[in-house]
Coordinates of N, CA and C in Angstrom, one line a residue:
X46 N -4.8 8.9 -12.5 CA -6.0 8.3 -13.2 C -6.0 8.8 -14.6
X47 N -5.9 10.2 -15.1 CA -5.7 10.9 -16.3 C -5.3 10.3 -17.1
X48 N -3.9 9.6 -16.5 CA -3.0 9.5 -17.1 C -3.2 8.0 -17.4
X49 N -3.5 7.0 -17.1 CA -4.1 5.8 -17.1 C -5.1 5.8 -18.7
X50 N -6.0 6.5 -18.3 CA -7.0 6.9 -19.4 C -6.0 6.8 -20.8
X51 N -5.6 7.9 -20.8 CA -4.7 8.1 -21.7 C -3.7 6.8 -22.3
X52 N -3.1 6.0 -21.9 CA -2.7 4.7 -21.6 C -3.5 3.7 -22.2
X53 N -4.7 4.0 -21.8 CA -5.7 2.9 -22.3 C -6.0 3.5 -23.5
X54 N -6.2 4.3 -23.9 CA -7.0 4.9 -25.0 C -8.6 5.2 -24.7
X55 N -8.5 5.4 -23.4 CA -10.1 5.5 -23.1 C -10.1 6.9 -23.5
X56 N -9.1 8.0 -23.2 CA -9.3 9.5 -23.9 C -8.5 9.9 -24.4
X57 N -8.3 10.7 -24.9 CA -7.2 11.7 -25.9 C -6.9 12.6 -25.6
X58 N -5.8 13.6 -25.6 CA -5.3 14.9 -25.3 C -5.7 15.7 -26.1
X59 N -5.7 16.8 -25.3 CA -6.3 18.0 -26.7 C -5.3 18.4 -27.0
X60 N -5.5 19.2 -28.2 CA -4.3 19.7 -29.1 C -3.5 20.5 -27.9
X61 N -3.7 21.4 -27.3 CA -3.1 22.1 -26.7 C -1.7 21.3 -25.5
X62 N -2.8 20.4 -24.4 CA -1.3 19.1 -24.0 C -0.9 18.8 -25.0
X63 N -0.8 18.1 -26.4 CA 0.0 17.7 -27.2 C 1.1 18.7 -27.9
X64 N 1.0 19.4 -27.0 CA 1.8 21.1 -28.0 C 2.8 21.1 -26.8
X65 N 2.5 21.1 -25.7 CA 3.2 21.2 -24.7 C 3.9 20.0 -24.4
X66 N 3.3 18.9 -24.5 CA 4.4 17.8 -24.6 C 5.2 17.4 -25.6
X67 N 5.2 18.0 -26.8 CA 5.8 18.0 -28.2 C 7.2 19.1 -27.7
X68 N 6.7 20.4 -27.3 CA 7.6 21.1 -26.5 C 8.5 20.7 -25.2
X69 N 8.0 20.0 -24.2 CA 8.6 19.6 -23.4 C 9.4 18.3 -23.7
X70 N 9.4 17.3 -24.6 CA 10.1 16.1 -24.8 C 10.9 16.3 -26.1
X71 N 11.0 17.3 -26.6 CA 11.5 17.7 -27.7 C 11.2 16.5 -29.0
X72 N 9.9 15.9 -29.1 CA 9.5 15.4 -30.0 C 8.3 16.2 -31.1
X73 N 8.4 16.0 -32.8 CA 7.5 16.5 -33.2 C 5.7 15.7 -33.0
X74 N 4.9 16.5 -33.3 CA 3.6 16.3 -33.1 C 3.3 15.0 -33.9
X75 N 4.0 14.9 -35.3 CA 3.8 14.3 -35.9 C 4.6 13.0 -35.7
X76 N 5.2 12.9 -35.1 CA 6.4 11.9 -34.7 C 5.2 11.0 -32.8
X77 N 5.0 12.2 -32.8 CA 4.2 12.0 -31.1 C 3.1 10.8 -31.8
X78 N 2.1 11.5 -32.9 CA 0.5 10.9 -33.1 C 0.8 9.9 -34.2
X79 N 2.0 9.4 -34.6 CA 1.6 8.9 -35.7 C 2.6 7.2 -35.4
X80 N 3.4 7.4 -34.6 CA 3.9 6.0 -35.0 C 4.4 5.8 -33.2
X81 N 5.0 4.4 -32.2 CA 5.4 4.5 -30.4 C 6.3 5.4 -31.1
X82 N 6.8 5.8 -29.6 CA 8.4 6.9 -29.7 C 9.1 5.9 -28.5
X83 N 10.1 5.6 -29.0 CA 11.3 4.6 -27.9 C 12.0 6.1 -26.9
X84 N 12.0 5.1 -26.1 CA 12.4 6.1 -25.2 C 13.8 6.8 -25.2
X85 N 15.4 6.3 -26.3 CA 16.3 7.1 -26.5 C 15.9 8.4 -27.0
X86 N 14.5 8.4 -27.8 CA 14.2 9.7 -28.6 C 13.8 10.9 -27.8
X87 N 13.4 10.4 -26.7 CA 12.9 11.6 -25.6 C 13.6 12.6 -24.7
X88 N 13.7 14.1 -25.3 CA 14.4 14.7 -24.3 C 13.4 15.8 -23.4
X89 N 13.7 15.3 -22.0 CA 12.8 16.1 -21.3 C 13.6 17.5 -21.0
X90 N 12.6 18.5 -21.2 CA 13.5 19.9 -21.0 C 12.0 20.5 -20.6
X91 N 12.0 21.7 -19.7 CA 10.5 22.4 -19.1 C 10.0 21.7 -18.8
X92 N 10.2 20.7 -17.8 CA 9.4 19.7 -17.3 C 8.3 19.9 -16.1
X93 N 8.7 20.8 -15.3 CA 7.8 21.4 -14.5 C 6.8 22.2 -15.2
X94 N 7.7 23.6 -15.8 CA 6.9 24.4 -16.5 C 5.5 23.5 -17.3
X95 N 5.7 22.4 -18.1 CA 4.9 21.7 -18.8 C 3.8 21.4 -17.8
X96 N 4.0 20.4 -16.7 CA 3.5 19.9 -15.9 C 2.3 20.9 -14.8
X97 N 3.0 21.8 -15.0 CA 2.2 23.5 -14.4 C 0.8 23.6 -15.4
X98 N 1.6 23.6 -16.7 CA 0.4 24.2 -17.9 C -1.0 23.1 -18.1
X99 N -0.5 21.7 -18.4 CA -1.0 20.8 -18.6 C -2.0 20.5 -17.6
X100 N -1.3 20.7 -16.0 CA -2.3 20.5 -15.5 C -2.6 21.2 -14.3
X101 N -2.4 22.5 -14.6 CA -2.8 23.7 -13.7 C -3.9 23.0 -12.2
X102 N -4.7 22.5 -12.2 CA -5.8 21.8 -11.8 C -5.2 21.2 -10.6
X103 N -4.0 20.5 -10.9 CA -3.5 19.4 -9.8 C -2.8 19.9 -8.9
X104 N -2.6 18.9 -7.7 CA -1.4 19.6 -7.1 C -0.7 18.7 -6.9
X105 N 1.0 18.6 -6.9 CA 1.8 17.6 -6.6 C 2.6 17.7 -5.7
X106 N 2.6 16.6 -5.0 CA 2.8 16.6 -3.7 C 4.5 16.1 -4.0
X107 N 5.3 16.1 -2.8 CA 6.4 15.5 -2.7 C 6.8 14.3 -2.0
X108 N 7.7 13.6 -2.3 CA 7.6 12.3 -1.6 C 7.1 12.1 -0.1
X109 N 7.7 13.5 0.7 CA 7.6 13.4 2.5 C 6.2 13.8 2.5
X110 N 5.9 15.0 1.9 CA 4.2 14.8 1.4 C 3.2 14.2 1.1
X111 N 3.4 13.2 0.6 CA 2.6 11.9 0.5 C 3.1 11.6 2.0
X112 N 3.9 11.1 2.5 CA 4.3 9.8 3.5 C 3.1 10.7 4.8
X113 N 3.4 12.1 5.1 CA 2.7 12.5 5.8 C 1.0 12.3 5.4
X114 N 0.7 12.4 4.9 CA -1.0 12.2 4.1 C -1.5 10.9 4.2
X115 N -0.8 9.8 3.8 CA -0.5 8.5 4.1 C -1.3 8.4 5.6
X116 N 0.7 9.1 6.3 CA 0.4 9.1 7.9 C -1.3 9.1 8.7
X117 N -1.5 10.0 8.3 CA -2.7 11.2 8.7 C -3.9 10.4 8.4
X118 N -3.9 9.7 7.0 CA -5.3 8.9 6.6 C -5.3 7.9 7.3
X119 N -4.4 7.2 8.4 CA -4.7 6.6 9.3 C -4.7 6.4 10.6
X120 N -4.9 8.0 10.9 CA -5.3 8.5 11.9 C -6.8 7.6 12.7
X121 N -6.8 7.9 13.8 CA -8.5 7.4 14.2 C -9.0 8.7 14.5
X122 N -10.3 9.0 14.6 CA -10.8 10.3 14.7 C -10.2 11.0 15.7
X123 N -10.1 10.5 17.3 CA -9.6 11.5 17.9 C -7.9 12.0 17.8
X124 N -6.8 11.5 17.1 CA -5.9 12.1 16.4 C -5.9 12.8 15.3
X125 N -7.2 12.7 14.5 CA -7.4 13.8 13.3 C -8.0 14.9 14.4
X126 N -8.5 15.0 15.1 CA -9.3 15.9 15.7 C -8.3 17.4 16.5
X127 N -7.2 16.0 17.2 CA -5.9 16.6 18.0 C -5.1 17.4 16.5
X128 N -5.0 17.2 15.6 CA -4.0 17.2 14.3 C -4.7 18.3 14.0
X129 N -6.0 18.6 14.0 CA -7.2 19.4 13.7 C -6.4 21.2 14.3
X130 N -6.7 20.3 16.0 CA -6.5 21.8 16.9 C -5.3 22.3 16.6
X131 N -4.3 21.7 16.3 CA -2.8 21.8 16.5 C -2.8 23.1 14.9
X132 N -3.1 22.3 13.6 CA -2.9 23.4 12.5 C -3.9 24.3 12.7
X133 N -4.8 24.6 13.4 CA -5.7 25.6 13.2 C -4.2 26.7 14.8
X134 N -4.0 26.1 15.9 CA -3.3 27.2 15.9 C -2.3 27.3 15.8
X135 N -2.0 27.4 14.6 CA -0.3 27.7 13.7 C -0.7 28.9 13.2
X136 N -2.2 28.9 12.4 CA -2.3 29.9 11.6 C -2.3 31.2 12.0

């Protein structure tokens, strides 16, 4: 959704993501805010690292990760319940 925003122009990045993605795509700031950038010009390098900084906050799942979450949100209550007992004794 952040990132949508952003897309639309509904919000802006603060200086600090734009420093990090200036660093991570190896484009300058002023090259970033001032005119599109085509995509031959983009080199991604620290792409996690970036992805860590920018958005400390989130968490990213992996493809089998989602598919299981997916799975699970269509659970009916008494297989969330069963799914329930089962991780509580793993721990």
């Amino acid at each position: 959704q952040a990132y949508s925003l952003y897309e639309n122009a509904h919000r802006n990045p603060d200086i600090d993501s734009l420093l990090i993605l200036s660093d991570t795509y190896g484009i300058s700031l002023d090259k970033m805010t001032t005119r599109p950038i085509r995509e031959d010009e983009i080199e991604v390098k620290n792409f996690q690292r970036a992805m860590n900084e920018c958005h400390s906050d989130i968490l990213y799942l992996t493809d089998e990760e989602i598919d299981i979450v997916m799975t699970v949100r269509d659970f009916d209550k008494d297989k969330k319940r069963l799914l329930n007992i089962f991780l509580d004794s793993q721990k």
